[in-house]
């Protein structure tokens, strides 16, 4: 794990898996960290230089105050600056997709292609936002074990969560509130996606319990150069839970556009 400090003083942790291939930036999901990309590193890390970021408030990257996903996009761009990488393809799952879209809007000249998995360009539904915030408060008040099963079901479906639940249990209350506020308080960007002119692959699981397929369809309709691939039975964090189904599509896309 390597760290960089952004111009505004934010520490950002990342893993540069190295190699001489095209650079691909990897952006993980809510409550996860850069290690969730292990299946992709194993599958095609020998052909691409995969750089996985711990997003603000996750893994080794702290959150010391309120932030939004535009801030996280700037953090990711600062990692590319530190590596002296001018342009990269970006892959993001769920929250990582929110950040990837904002990178493409902030610095379109630096993003060559986007792959978005289990994500949305819309704000969080008000009722769902309230439910998630309540879940966070129950987590803090009564302990993570009271909600772990529900969180795992939403995020991972039938996938074994045992590698992740200890990490979730270690999240401090202040950090949990900050990352949850950023998640549920984000604004929509669908009305700006006509500005994203790069090729985009949208992958979405048919069994996604967080976002229905209509969220992916709305992304594709708003993006000028987007392709939709549905993964049958795919869960919300499908780059991890359904890597064997997802990786061939990612490799095909990267071969064409990275």
Coordinates of N, CA and C in Angstrom, one line a residue:
X1 N 0.8 -1.2 0.0 CA 0.0 0.0 0.0 C 0.9 1.2 0.0
X2 N 0.6 2.2 -0.9 CA 1.3 3.4 -1.0 C 0.3 4.6 -0.7
X3 N 0.9 5.7 -0.3 CA 0.0 6.8 0.0 C 0.5 8.1 -0.7
X4 N -0.4 9.0 -1.0 CA -0.1 10.3 -1.6 C -1.0 11.3 -0.8
X5 N -0.5 12.5 -0.7 CA -1.2 13.6 -0.1 C -1.6 14.5 -1.2
X6 N -2.9 14.8 -1.3 CA -3.5 15.7 -2.3 C -3.1 17.1 -2.0
X7 N -3.3 18.0 -3.0 CA -3.0 19.4 -2.7 C -3.8 20.0 -1.6
X8 N -5.0 19.5 -1.3 CA -5.8 20.0 -0.1 C -5.5 19.3 1.1
X9 N -4.5 18.4 1.2 CA -4.0 17.8 2.4 C -4.7 16.4 2.7
X10 N -5.4 15.9 1.8 CA -6.0 14.6 2.0 C -5.1 13.4 1.7
X11 N -4.9 12.5 2.7 CA -4.1 11.3 2.5 C -4.9 10.3 1.7
X12 N -4.3 9.7 0.7 CA -5.0 8.7 -0.1 C -4.1 7.5 -0.2
X13 N -4.7 6.3 0.1 CA -3.9 5.1 0.0 C -4.3 4.4 -1.3
X14 N -3.3 3.7 -1.9 CA -3.6 3.0 -3.2 C -2.6 1.9 -3.3
X15 N -2.9 0.9 -4.2 CA -2.0 -0.1 -4.6 C -1.8 -0.1 -6.1
X16 N -0.5 0.1 -6.5 CA -0.1 0.0 -7.9 C 0.4 -1.4 -8.1
X17 N -0.4 -2.1 -8.9 CA 0.0 -3.5 -9.1 C 1.1 -3.6 -10.2
X18 N 1.5 -2.5 -10.8 CA 2.6 -2.5 -11.7 C 2.4 -3.1 -13.1
X19 N 3.4 -3.2 -13.9 CA 3.3 -3.7 -15.2 C 3.4 -2.6 -16.3
X20 N 3.6 -3.1 -17.5 CA 3.9 -2.1 -18.6 C 2.6 -1.9 -19.4
X21 N 1.5 -2.5 -19.1 CA 0.3 -2.4 -19.9 C -0.4 -1.1 -19.7
X22 N -1.5 -0.8 -20.4 CA -2.3 0.4 -20.2 C -2.7 0.5 -18.7
X23 N -2.8 1.7 -18.2 CA -3.2 1.9 -16.8 C -4.7 1.8 -16.7
X24 N -5.2 1.1 -15.7 CA -6.6 1.0 -15.4 C -6.8 1.3 -13.9
X25 N -7.6 2.3 -13.6 CA -7.8 2.7 -12.3 C -9.1 1.9 -11.8
X26 N -9.0 1.4 -10.6 CA -10.1 0.5 -10.0 C -10.6 1.2 -8.8
X27 N -12.0 1.4 -8.7 CA -12.7 2.1 -7.7 C -13.7 1.2 -7.0
X28 N -13.5 0.9 -5.8 CA -14.3 -0.1 -5.1 C -15.7 0.4 -4.6
X29 N -16.4 -0.5 -4.0 CA -17.8 -0.2 -3.5 C -17.8 0.3 -2.1
X30 N -19.0 0.7 -1.7 CA -19.2 1.2 -0.3 C -18.8 0.1 0.7
X31 N -18.1 0.5 1.8 CA -17.7 -0.4 2.9 C -16.6 -1.4 2.4
X32 N -16.1 -1.3 1.2 CA -15.1 -2.2 0.8 C -13.7 -1.5 0.7
X33 N -12.7 -2.0 0.1 CA -11.4 -1.4 -0.1 C -10.8 -1.9 -1.4
X34 N -9.6 -1.5 -1.6 CA -8.9 -1.9 -2.9 C -8.7 -3.4 -3.1
X35 N -8.8 -4.2 -2.0 CA -8.5 -5.6 -2.1 C -9.7 -6.3 -2.7
X36 N -10.9 -5.6 -2.9 CA -12.0 -6.3 -3.5 C -11.7 -6.6 -5.0
X37 N -10.7 -6.0 -5.6 CA -10.3 -6.2 -7.0 C -9.4 -7.4 -7.2
X38 N -9.2 -8.2 -6.2 CA -8.3 -9.4 -6.3 C -8.7 -10.3 -7.5
X39 N -10.0 -10.5 -7.8 CA -10.3 -11.4 -8.9 C -9.9 -10.8 -10.3
X40 N -9.9 -9.5 -10.4 CA -9.5 -8.8 -11.6 C -8.0 -8.8 -11.7
X41 N -7.3 -8.6 -10.6 CA -5.8 -8.6 -10.6 C -5.3 -10.0 -11.1
X42 N -6.0 -11.0 -10.6 CA -5.6 -12.4 -11.0 C -5.9 -12.6 -12.4
X43 N -7.1 -12.1 -12.9 CA -7.5 -12.5 -14.2 C -6.7 -11.7 -15.3
X44 N -6.5 -10.4 -15.1 CA -5.8 -9.7 -16.2 C -4.8 -8.7 -15.7
X45 N -4.3 -8.9 -14.5 CA -3.3 -8.0 -14.0 C -1.9 -8.1 -14.7
X46 N -1.7 -9.2 -15.4 CA -0.5 -9.3 -16.2 C -0.5 -8.5 -17.5
X47 N -1.7 -8.1 -17.9 CA -1.8 -7.4 -19.2 C -2.1 -5.9 -19.1
X48 N -2.4 -5.5 -17.8 CA -2.7 -4.1 -17.6 C -2.1 -3.6 -16.3
X49 N -1.8 -2.4 -16.2 CA -1.2 -1.8 -14.9 C -2.4 -1.4 -14.1
X50 N -2.8 -2.3 -13.2 CA -4.0 -2.0 -12.4 C -3.6 -1.2 -11.1
X51 N -4.3 -0.1 -10.9 CA -4.1 0.8 -9.8 C -5.4 0.9 -9.0
X52 N -5.4 0.3 -7.8 CA -6.6 0.3 -7.0 C -6.6 1.3 -5.8
X53 N -7.5 2.1 -5.7 CA -7.5 3.2 -4.7 C -8.4 2.8 -3.6
X54 N -8.0 3.1 -2.4 CA -8.9 3.1 -1.2 C -9.6 4.5 -1.2
X55 N -10.9 4.5 -1.4 CA -11.6 5.7 -1.5 C -11.7 6.3 -0.1
X56 N -12.0 7.6 0.0 CA -12.0 8.4 1.2 C -12.9 7.7 2.2
X57 N -12.4 7.5 3.4 CA -13.2 6.9 4.5 C -13.2 5.4 4.5
X58 N -12.4 4.8 3.5 CA -12.4 3.3 3.4 C -10.9 2.9 3.4
X59 N -10.7 1.7 3.9 CA -9.4 1.1 3.9 C -8.4 2.0 4.6
X60 N -7.3 2.2 3.9 CA -6.3 3.1 4.5 C -6.4 4.5 4.3
X61 N -7.5 5.0 3.7 CA -7.7 6.4 3.4 C -8.6 7.0 4.4
X62 N -8.2 7.9 5.3 CA -9.0 8.5 6.3 C -10.1 9.5 5.8
X63 N -11.1 9.7 6.6 CA -12.0 10.8 6.3 C -12.0 11.6 7.6
X64 N -11.6 12.9 7.5 CA -11.5 13.7 8.7 C -12.7 14.7 8.9
X65 N -13.5 14.8 7.8 CA -14.6 15.7 7.9 C -15.6 15.4 6.7
X66 N -16.7 16.1 6.6 CA -17.6 15.8 5.5 C -17.0 15.9 4.1
X67 N -17.5 15.1 3.2 CA -17.0 15.1 1.9 C -18.0 14.6 0.9
X68 N -17.8 14.7 -0.4 CA -18.7 14.1 -1.3 C -17.9 13.3 -2.4
X69 N -18.7 12.7 -3.3 CA -18.0 11.9 -4.3 C -17.2 12.7 -5.4
X70 N -17.5 14.0 -5.5 CA -16.6 14.9 -6.3 C -15.2 15.0 -5.6
X71 N -15.2 15.1 -4.3 CA -13.9 15.1 -3.6 C -13.1 13.8 -3.8
X72 N -13.9 12.7 -3.8 CA -13.2 11.4 -4.0 C -12.7 11.3 -5.4
X73 N -13.4 11.8 -6.4 CA -12.9 11.8 -7.7 C -11.6 12.6 -7.8
X74 N -11.5 13.7 -7.1 CA -10.3 14.5 -7.1 C -9.2 13.8 -6.4
X75 N -9.5 13.0 -5.4 CA -8.5 12.2 -4.8 C -7.9 11.2 -5.8
X76 N -8.8 10.5 -6.6 CA -8.4 9.6 -7.5 C -7.5 10.2 -8.6
X77 N -7.9 11.4 -9.0 CA -7.0 12.1 -10.0 C -5.7 12.4 -9.4
X78 N -5.6 12.7 -8.1 CA -4.3 13.0 -7.5 C -3.4 11.8 -7.5
X79 N -4.0 10.6 -7.3 CA -3.3 9.4 -7.4 C -2.6 9.2 -8.8
X80 N -3.4 9.5 -9.9 CA -2.8 9.5 -11.2 C -1.7 10.5 -11.4
X81 N -1.9 11.7 -10.8 CA -0.8 12.7 -10.8 C 0.4 12.2 -10.2
X82 N 0.3 11.5 -9.0 CA 1.4 11.0 -8.3 C 2.2 10.0 -9.1
X83 N 1.4 9.2 -9.9 CA 2.0 8.2 -10.7 C 2.5 8.7 -12.1
X84 N 2.3 10.0 -12.3 CA 2.6 10.7 -13.6 C 1.9 10.0 -14.7
X85 N 0.6 9.6 -14.5 CA -0.2 9.0 -15.5 C -1.2 10.1 -16.0
X86 N -1.1 10.3 -17.3 CA -1.9 11.4 -17.9 C -3.4 10.9 -18.2
X87 N -3.5 9.6 -18.6 CA -4.8 9.1 -19.0 C -4.9 7.7 -18.5
X88 N -6.2 7.3 -18.2 CA -6.4 5.9 -17.8 C -7.8 5.5 -18.0
X89 N -8.1 4.2 -18.2 CA -9.4 3.7 -18.2 C -9.8 3.5 -16.7
X90 N -11.1 3.6 -16.4 CA -11.5 3.6 -15.0 C -12.7 2.6 -14.9
X91 N -12.5 1.7 -13.9 CA -13.6 0.7 -13.6 C -14.1 1.0 -12.2
X92 N -15.4 1.1 -12.0 CA -16.0 1.4 -10.7 C -17.2 0.5 -10.5
X93 N -17.3 -0.1 -9.3 CA -18.4 -0.8 -8.9 C -19.2 -0.1 -7.8
X94 N -20.5 0.1 -8.0 CA -21.5 0.7 -7.1 C -20.9 2.1 -6.8
X95 N -20.5 2.4 -5.6 CA -20.0 3.7 -5.2 C -18.8 4.1 -6.1
X96 N -18.0 3.1 -6.5 CA -16.9 3.4 -7.4 C -17.3 3.9 -8.7
X97 N -18.5 3.5 -9.1 CA -19.1 4.0 -10.4 C -19.5 5.5 -10.2
X98 N -20.0 5.9 -9.0 CA -20.4 7.3 -8.8 C -19.1 8.1 -9.0
X99 N -18.0 7.6 -8.4 CA -16.7 8.4 -8.5 C -16.2 8.4 -9.9
X100 N -16.3 7.3 -10.6 CA -15.8 7.2 -11.9 C -16.5 8.2 -12.9
X101 N -17.8 8.3 -12.7 CA -18.5 9.2 -13.6 C -18.1 10.7 -13.3
X102 N -17.8 10.9 -12.0 CA -17.4 12.3 -11.6 C -16.0 12.6 -12.1
X103 N -15.1 11.6 -12.1 CA -13.8 11.8 -12.7 C -13.9 12.2 -14.2
X104 N -14.8 11.5 -14.9 CA -15.0 11.8 -16.4 C -15.6 13.1 -16.6
X105 N -16.4 13.6 -15.6 CA -17.0 15.0 -15.8 C -16.0 16.1 -15.4
X106 N -15.2 15.8 -14.3 CA -14.2 16.8 -13.9 C -13.0 16.9 -14.9
X107 N -12.5 15.8 -15.4 CA -11.3 15.8 -16.2 C -11.5 14.8 -17.4
X108 N -12.3 15.2 -18.3 CA -12.6 14.2 -19.4 C -11.4 13.9 -20.3
X109 N -10.4 14.7 -20.3 CA -9.2 14.5 -21.1 C -8.4 13.4 -20.4
X110 N -8.7 13.0 -19.2 CA -7.8 12.0 -18.5 C -8.4 10.6 -18.4
X111 N -9.7 10.5 -18.9 CA -10.3 9.2 -18.8 C -10.6 8.7 -20.2
X112 N -10.0 7.5 -20.5 CA -10.1 6.9 -21.9 C -11.3 6.1 -22.1
X113 N -11.8 5.5 -21.0 CA -13.0 4.6 -21.1 C -13.5 4.4 -19.6
X114 N -14.8 4.0 -19.5 CA -15.4 3.8 -18.2 C -16.1 2.4 -18.3
X115 N -15.9 1.6 -17.2 CA -16.7 0.4 -17.0 C -17.4 0.6 -15.7
X116 N -18.7 0.6 -15.7 CA -19.6 0.9 -14.5 C -20.4 -0.4 -14.1
X117 N -20.2 -0.8 -12.9 CA -20.8 -2.1 -12.5 C -21.8 -1.8 -11.3
X118 N -23.0 -2.2 -11.4 CA -24.0 -2.1 -10.3 C -24.1 -0.7 -9.8
X119 N -24.2 0.3 -10.7 CA -24.1 1.6 -10.2 C -25.3 2.4 -10.8
X120 N -25.4 3.7 -10.5 CA -26.5 4.6 -10.9 C -26.0 6.0 -11.1
X121 N -26.7 6.7 -11.9 CA -26.4 8.1 -12.1 C -27.4 9.0 -11.4
X122 N -28.3 8.4 -10.6 CA -29.4 9.1 -10.0 C -29.1 9.3 -8.5
X123 N -29.8 10.3 -7.9 CA -29.6 10.4 -6.4 C -30.3 9.3 -5.7
X124 N -29.9 9.1 -4.5 CA -30.6 8.0 -3.7 C -32.0 8.3 -3.5
X125 N -32.9 7.3 -3.6 CA -34.3 7.4 -3.3 C -34.4 7.8 -1.8
X126 N -35.3 8.8 -1.5 CA -35.4 9.4 -0.2 C -35.7 8.3 0.9
X127 N -36.6 7.4 0.6 CA -37.0 6.4 1.6 C -35.8 5.4 1.8
X128 N -35.1 5.1 0.8 CA -33.9 4.2 0.9 C -32.8 4.9 1.7
X129 N -32.6 6.2 1.4 CA -31.7 7.0 2.1 C -31.9 7.0 3.6
X130 N -33.2 7.2 3.9 CA -33.5 7.3 5.4 C -33.3 5.9 6.0
X131 N -33.7 4.8 5.3 CA -33.5 3.5 5.8 C -32.0 3.2 6.0
X132 N -31.1 3.6 5.1 CA -29.7 3.3 5.2 C -29.1 4.1 6.4
X133 N -29.6 5.4 6.6 CA -29.1 6.2 7.7 C -29.5 5.6 9.0
X134 N -30.7 5.0 9.1 CA -31.2 4.4 10.3 C -30.4 3.1 10.5
X135 N -30.1 2.4 9.5 CA -29.3 1.2 9.6 C -27.9 1.5 10.2
X136 N -27.3 2.6 9.8 CA -26.0 3.1 10.3 C -26.1 3.4 11.8
X137 N -27.2 4.0 12.2 CA -27.4 4.3 13.6 C -27.6 3.1 14.5
X138 N -28.3 2.1 13.9 CA -28.5 0.9 14.7 C -27.1 0.2 14.8
X139 N -26.4 0.2 13.7 CA -25.0 -0.4 13.7 C -24.2 0.2 14.8
X140 N -24.2 1.6 14.9 CA -23.4 2.3 15.9 C -23.9 2.0 17.3
X141 N -25.2 2.0 17.5 CA -25.8 1.9 18.8 C -25.8 0.5 19.4
X142 N -26.0 -0.5 18.5 CA -26.2 -1.9 19.0 C -25.1 -2.8 18.5
X143 N -24.2 -2.3 17.7 CA -23.1 -3.2 17.2 C -23.3 -3.7 15.8
X144 N -22.2 -3.8 15.1 CA -22.3 -4.2 13.6 C -23.0 -5.6 13.4
X145 N -22.9 -6.5 14.4 CA -23.4 -7.8 14.2 C -25.0 -7.8 14.1
X146 N -25.6 -6.7 14.5 CA -27.1 -6.6 14.4 C -27.5 -6.3 13.0
X147 N -26.6 -5.8 12.1 CA -27.0 -5.5 10.8 C -26.1 -6.1 9.7
X148 N -25.1 -6.8 10.1 CA -24.2 -7.4 9.1 C -24.9 -8.3 8.1
X149 N -25.8 -9.1 8.6 CA -26.5 -10.1 7.7 C -27.3 -9.3 6.6
X150 N -27.9 -8.2 7.0 CA -28.7 -7.4 6.1 C -27.8 -6.7 5.1
X151 N -26.7 -6.1 5.6 CA -25.8 -5.4 4.7 C -25.2 -6.4 3.7
X152 N -24.8 -7.6 4.2 CA -24.2 -8.6 3.3 C -25.2 -9.0 2.2
X153 N -26.4 -9.2 2.6 CA -27.4 -9.6 1.6 C -27.6 -8.6 0.5
X154 N -27.7 -7.3 0.9 CA -27.9 -6.2 -0.1 C -26.7 -6.1 -1.0
X155 N -25.5 -6.2 -0.4 CA -24.3 -5.9 -1.2 C -23.8 -7.1 -2.0
X156 N -23.8 -8.3 -1.3 CA -23.1 -9.5 -1.8 C -24.0 -10.6 -2.2
X157 N -25.3 -10.5 -2.0 CA -26.2 -11.6 -2.4 C -25.9 -12.8 -1.6
X158 N -25.6 -13.9 -2.4 CA -25.3 -15.2 -1.7 C -23.8 -15.4 -1.5
X159 N -23.0 -14.5 -1.9 CA -21.6 -14.6 -1.8 C -21.2 -14.6 -0.3
X160 N -20.2 -15.4 0.0 CA -19.7 -15.6 1.4 C -19.1 -14.2 1.9
X161 N -19.7 -13.6 2.9 CA -19.2 -12.3 3.4 C -18.1 -12.4 4.4
X162 N -17.6 -13.6 4.8 CA -16.7 -13.7 6.0 C -15.4 -13.0 5.9
X163 N -14.9 -12.8 4.6 CA -13.7 -12.0 4.5 C -13.9 -10.5 4.8
X164 N -15.1 -10.1 4.8 CA -15.4 -8.6 4.9 C -16.1 -8.2 6.2
X165 N -16.8 -9.1 6.8 CA -17.5 -8.7 8.0 C -16.6 -8.3 9.1
X166 N -15.4 -8.8 9.3 CA -14.5 -8.3 10.3 C -14.0 -6.8 10.0
X167 N -13.9 -6.5 8.7 CA -13.5 -5.2 8.4 C -14.7 -4.2 8.7
X168 N -15.9 -4.7 8.3 CA -17.0 -3.8 8.6 C -17.2 -3.6 10.1
X169 N -16.9 -4.6 10.9 CA -17.0 -4.4 12.4 C -16.0 -3.4 12.9
X170 N -14.9 -3.2 12.2 CA -13.9 -2.3 12.7 C -14.1 -0.9 12.3
X171 N -15.1 -0.6 11.5 CA -15.3 0.8 11.1 C -15.8 1.6 12.3
X172 N -15.1 2.7 12.6 CA -15.5 3.6 13.7 C -16.8 4.4 13.4
X173 N -17.6 4.7 14.4 CA -18.8 5.4 14.2 C -18.7 6.7 13.4
X174 N -17.7 7.5 13.7 CA -17.6 8.8 13.0 C -17.3 8.5 11.5
X175 N -16.5 7.6 11.2 CA -16.2 7.2 9.9 C -17.4 6.7 9.1
X176 N -18.2 5.8 9.8 CA -19.4 5.3 9.2 C -20.4 6.4 8.9
X177 N -20.6 7.3 9.8 CA -21.5 8.4 9.5 C -21.0 9.2 8.3
X178 N -19.8 9.5 8.2 CA -19.2 10.3 7.1 C -19.4 9.6 5.8
X179 N -19.1 8.4 5.7 CA -19.2 7.7 4.4 C -20.6 7.4 4.0
X180 N -21.5 7.2 5.0 CA -22.9 7.0 4.7 C -23.5 8.3 4.2
X181 N -23.2 9.4 4.9 CA -23.7 10.7 4.4 C -23.3 11.0 3.0
X182 N -22.1 10.7 2.7 CA -21.6 10.9 1.3 C -22.4 10.1 0.3
X183 N -22.7 8.8 0.7 CA -23.3 7.9 -0.1 C -24.8 8.3 -0.4
X184 N -25.5 8.6 0.6 CA -27.0 8.8 0.5 C -27.3 10.3 0.1
X185 N -26.3 11.1 0.3 CA -26.6 12.6 0.0 C -26.1 13.0 -1.3
X186 N -25.6 12.1 -2.2 CA -25.1 12.5 -3.5 C -26.2 13.0 -4.4
X187 N -25.9 14.0 -5.2 CA -26.9 14.4 -6.2 C -26.8 13.6 -7.5
X188 N -27.8 13.7 -8.3 CA -27.8 12.9 -9.6 C -26.9 13.6 -10.6
X189 N -26.4 12.8 -11.5 CA -25.6 13.4 -12.6 C -26.1 12.9 -14.0
X190 N -27.3 12.3 -14.1 CA -27.8 11.9 -15.4 C -27.9 13.0 -16.4
X191 N -28.3 14.2 -15.9 CA -28.5 15.3 -16.8 C -27.2 15.9 -17.4
X192 N -26.0 15.4 -16.9 CA -24.7 15.8 -17.4 C -24.0 14.7 -18.2
X193 N -24.6 13.6 -18.3 CA -23.8 12.5 -18.9 C -23.7 12.6 -20.4
X194 N -24.4 13.5 -21.0 CA -24.1 13.7 -22.4 C -22.7 14.3 -22.6
X195 N -22.1 14.8 -21.6 CA -20.8 15.3 -21.6 C -19.7 14.2 -21.7
X196 N -20.1 13.0 -21.3 CA -19.1 11.9 -21.2 C -19.0 11.2 -22.6
X197 N -18.0 11.6 -23.3 CA -17.9 11.1 -24.7 C -17.2 9.8 -24.9
X198 N -16.6 9.3 -23.9 CA -15.7 8.1 -24.0 C -16.6 6.8 -24.0
X199 N -16.1 5.7 -24.5 CA -16.8 4.5 -24.5 C -17.1 4.1 -23.0
X200 N -18.3 3.5 -22.8 CA -18.7 3.1 -21.5 C -19.4 1.7 -21.5
X201 N -18.9 0.8 -20.7 CA -19.5 -0.5 -20.5 C -20.3 -0.5 -19.2
X202 N -21.6 -0.7 -19.3 CA -22.4 -0.8 -18.1 C -22.8 -2.2 -17.8
X203 N -22.3 -2.8 -16.7 CA -22.6 -4.2 -16.3 C -23.5 -4.1 -15.1
X204 N -24.6 -4.9 -15.1 CA -25.5 -4.9 -14.0 C -26.1 -6.3 -13.8
X205 N -26.2 -6.7 -12.5 CA -26.7 -8.0 -12.2 C -28.2 -8.0 -12.1
X206 N -28.8 -9.0 -12.6 CA -30.3 -9.1 -12.6 C -30.8 -9.3 -11.2
X207 N -30.0 -9.8 -10.3 CA -30.4 -10.0 -8.9 C -29.8 -8.9 -7.9
X208 N -29.5 -7.7 -8.5 CA -29.0 -6.6 -7.7 C -30.1 -6.1 -6.7
X209 N -29.9 -6.2 -5.4 CA -30.9 -5.8 -4.4 C -30.8 -4.4 -4.1
X210 N -29.8 -3.7 -4.5 CA -29.7 -2.2 -4.2 C -30.3 -1.4 -5.3
X211 N -30.0 -1.7 -6.6 CA -30.4 -0.9 -7.7 C -31.0 -1.9 -8.8
X212 N -32.3 -1.6 -9.2 CA -32.9 -2.4 -10.2 C -32.2 -2.1 -11.6
X213 N -32.4 -3.0 -12.5 CA -31.8 -2.9 -13.8 C -32.2 -1.6 -14.5
X214 N -33.3 -1.0 -14.1 CA -33.7 0.3 -14.7 C -32.7 1.4 -14.4
X215 N -31.9 1.3 -13.3 CA -30.9 2.3 -13.1 C -29.8 2.2 -14.2
X216 N -29.4 1.0 -14.5 CA -28.4 0.8 -15.6 C -29.0 1.2 -16.9
X217 N -30.2 0.9 -17.2 CA -30.8 1.4 -18.5 C -30.9 2.9 -18.6
X218 N -31.1 3.6 -17.5 CA -31.1 5.0 -17.5 C -29.7 5.6 -17.7
X219 N -28.7 4.9 -17.2 CA -27.3 5.3 -17.5 C -27.0 5.2 -19.0
X220 N -27.4 4.1 -19.6 CA -27.1 3.8 -21.0 C -27.8 4.8 -21.9
X221 N -29.0 5.2 -21.5 CA -29.8 6.1 -22.3 C -29.2 7.5 -22.2
X222 N -28.6 7.8 -21.1 CA -28.0 9.2 -20.9 C -26.6 9.3 -21.5
X223 N -25.9 8.2 -21.6 CA -24.5 8.3 -22.1 C -24.4 8.1 -23.6
X224 N -23.6 8.9 -24.3 CA -23.6 8.8 -25.8 C -23.0 7.5 -26.4
X225 N -22.1 6.9 -25.6 CA -21.4 5.7 -26.2 C -21.4 4.6 -25.2
X226 N -22.6 4.2 -24.8 CA -22.6 3.1 -23.7 C -23.2 1.8 -24.3
X227 N -22.7 0.7 -23.7 CA -23.2 -0.6 -23.9 C -23.7 -1.2 -22.6
X228 N -24.8 -1.9 -22.6 CA -25.4 -2.5 -21.4 C -25.2 -4.0 -21.6
X229 N -24.6 -4.6 -20.5 CA -24.5 -6.1 -20.4 C -25.2 -6.5 -19.1
X230 N -26.2 -7.4 -19.1 CA -26.8 -7.9 -17.9 C -26.2 -9.2 -17.5
X231 N -25.9 -9.3 -16.2 CA -25.3 -10.6 -15.7 C -26.4 -11.3 -15.0
X232 N -26.8 -12.4 -15.5 CA -27.9 -13.2 -14.9 C -27.6 -13.6 -13.5
X233 N -28.4 -13.3 -12.6 CA -28.2 -13.6 -11.2 C -27.1 -12.8 -10.5
X234 N -26.6 -11.8 -11.1 CA -25.5 -11.0 -10.6 C -26.0 -10.2 -9.4
X235 N -25.2 -10.1 -8.3 CA -25.5 -9.3 -7.1 C -25.0 -7.9 -7.3
X236 N -25.2 -7.1 -6.3 CA -24.9 -5.6 -6.4 C -23.4 -5.4 -6.6
X237 N -22.5 -6.0 -5.8 CA -21.1 -5.9 -5.9 C -20.5 -6.9 -6.9
X238 N -21.1 -7.0 -8.1 CA -20.9 -8.1 -9.0 C -19.5 -8.3 -9.5
X239 N -18.6 -7.3 -9.5 CA -17.2 -7.5 -9.9 C -16.5 -8.5 -8.9
X240 N -17.0 -8.5 -7.7 CA -16.5 -9.5 -6.7 C -17.3 -10.8 -6.7
X241 N -18.6 -10.6 -6.6 CA -19.5 -11.8 -6.4 C -19.6 -12.7 -7.7
X242 N -19.5 -12.0 -8.8 CA -19.7 -12.7 -10.1 C -18.5 -12.4 -11.0
X243 N -17.3 -12.5 -10.5 CA -16.1 -12.2 -11.3 C -16.0 -13.0 -12.5
X244 N -16.3 -14.3 -12.4 CA -16.1 -15.2 -13.6 C -17.0 -14.8 -14.7
X245 N -18.2 -14.2 -14.4 CA -19.1 -13.7 -15.5 C -18.7 -12.4 -16.0
X246 N -18.2 -11.5 -15.1 CA -17.8 -10.2 -15.4 C -16.5 -10.0 -16.2
X247 N -15.5 -10.7 -15.7 CA -14.1 -10.5 -16.2 C -14.0 -10.6 -17.8
X248 N -14.6 -11.6 -18.4 CA -14.5 -11.6 -19.9 C -15.0 -10.4 -20.6
X249 N -16.1 -9.8 -20.0 CA -16.6 -8.6 -20.6 C -15.7 -7.4 -20.3
X250 N -15.1 -7.3 -19.1 CA -14.1 -6.3 -18.8 C -12.9 -6.4 -19.7
X251 N -12.4 -7.6 -19.9 CA -11.2 -7.8 -20.8 C -11.5 -7.4 -22.2
X252 N -12.7 -7.8 -22.7 CA -13.0 -7.4 -24.1 C -13.1 -5.9 -24.2
X253 N -13.7 -5.3 -23.3 CA -13.8 -3.8 -23.3 C -12.5 -3.1 -23.2
X254 N -11.6 -3.6 -22.3 CA -10.3 -3.0 -22.2 C -9.4 -3.2 -23.4
X255 N -9.5 -4.4 -24.0 CA -8.8 -4.6 -25.2 C -9.1 -3.6 -26.3
X256 N -10.4 -3.2 -26.4 CA -10.8 -2.3 -27.4 C -10.6 -0.9 -27.1
X257 N -10.6 -0.5 -25.8 CA -10.6 0.9 -25.4 C -9.6 1.4 -24.4
X258 N -8.9 0.5 -23.7 CA -8.0 1.0 -22.7 C -6.8 1.7 -23.3

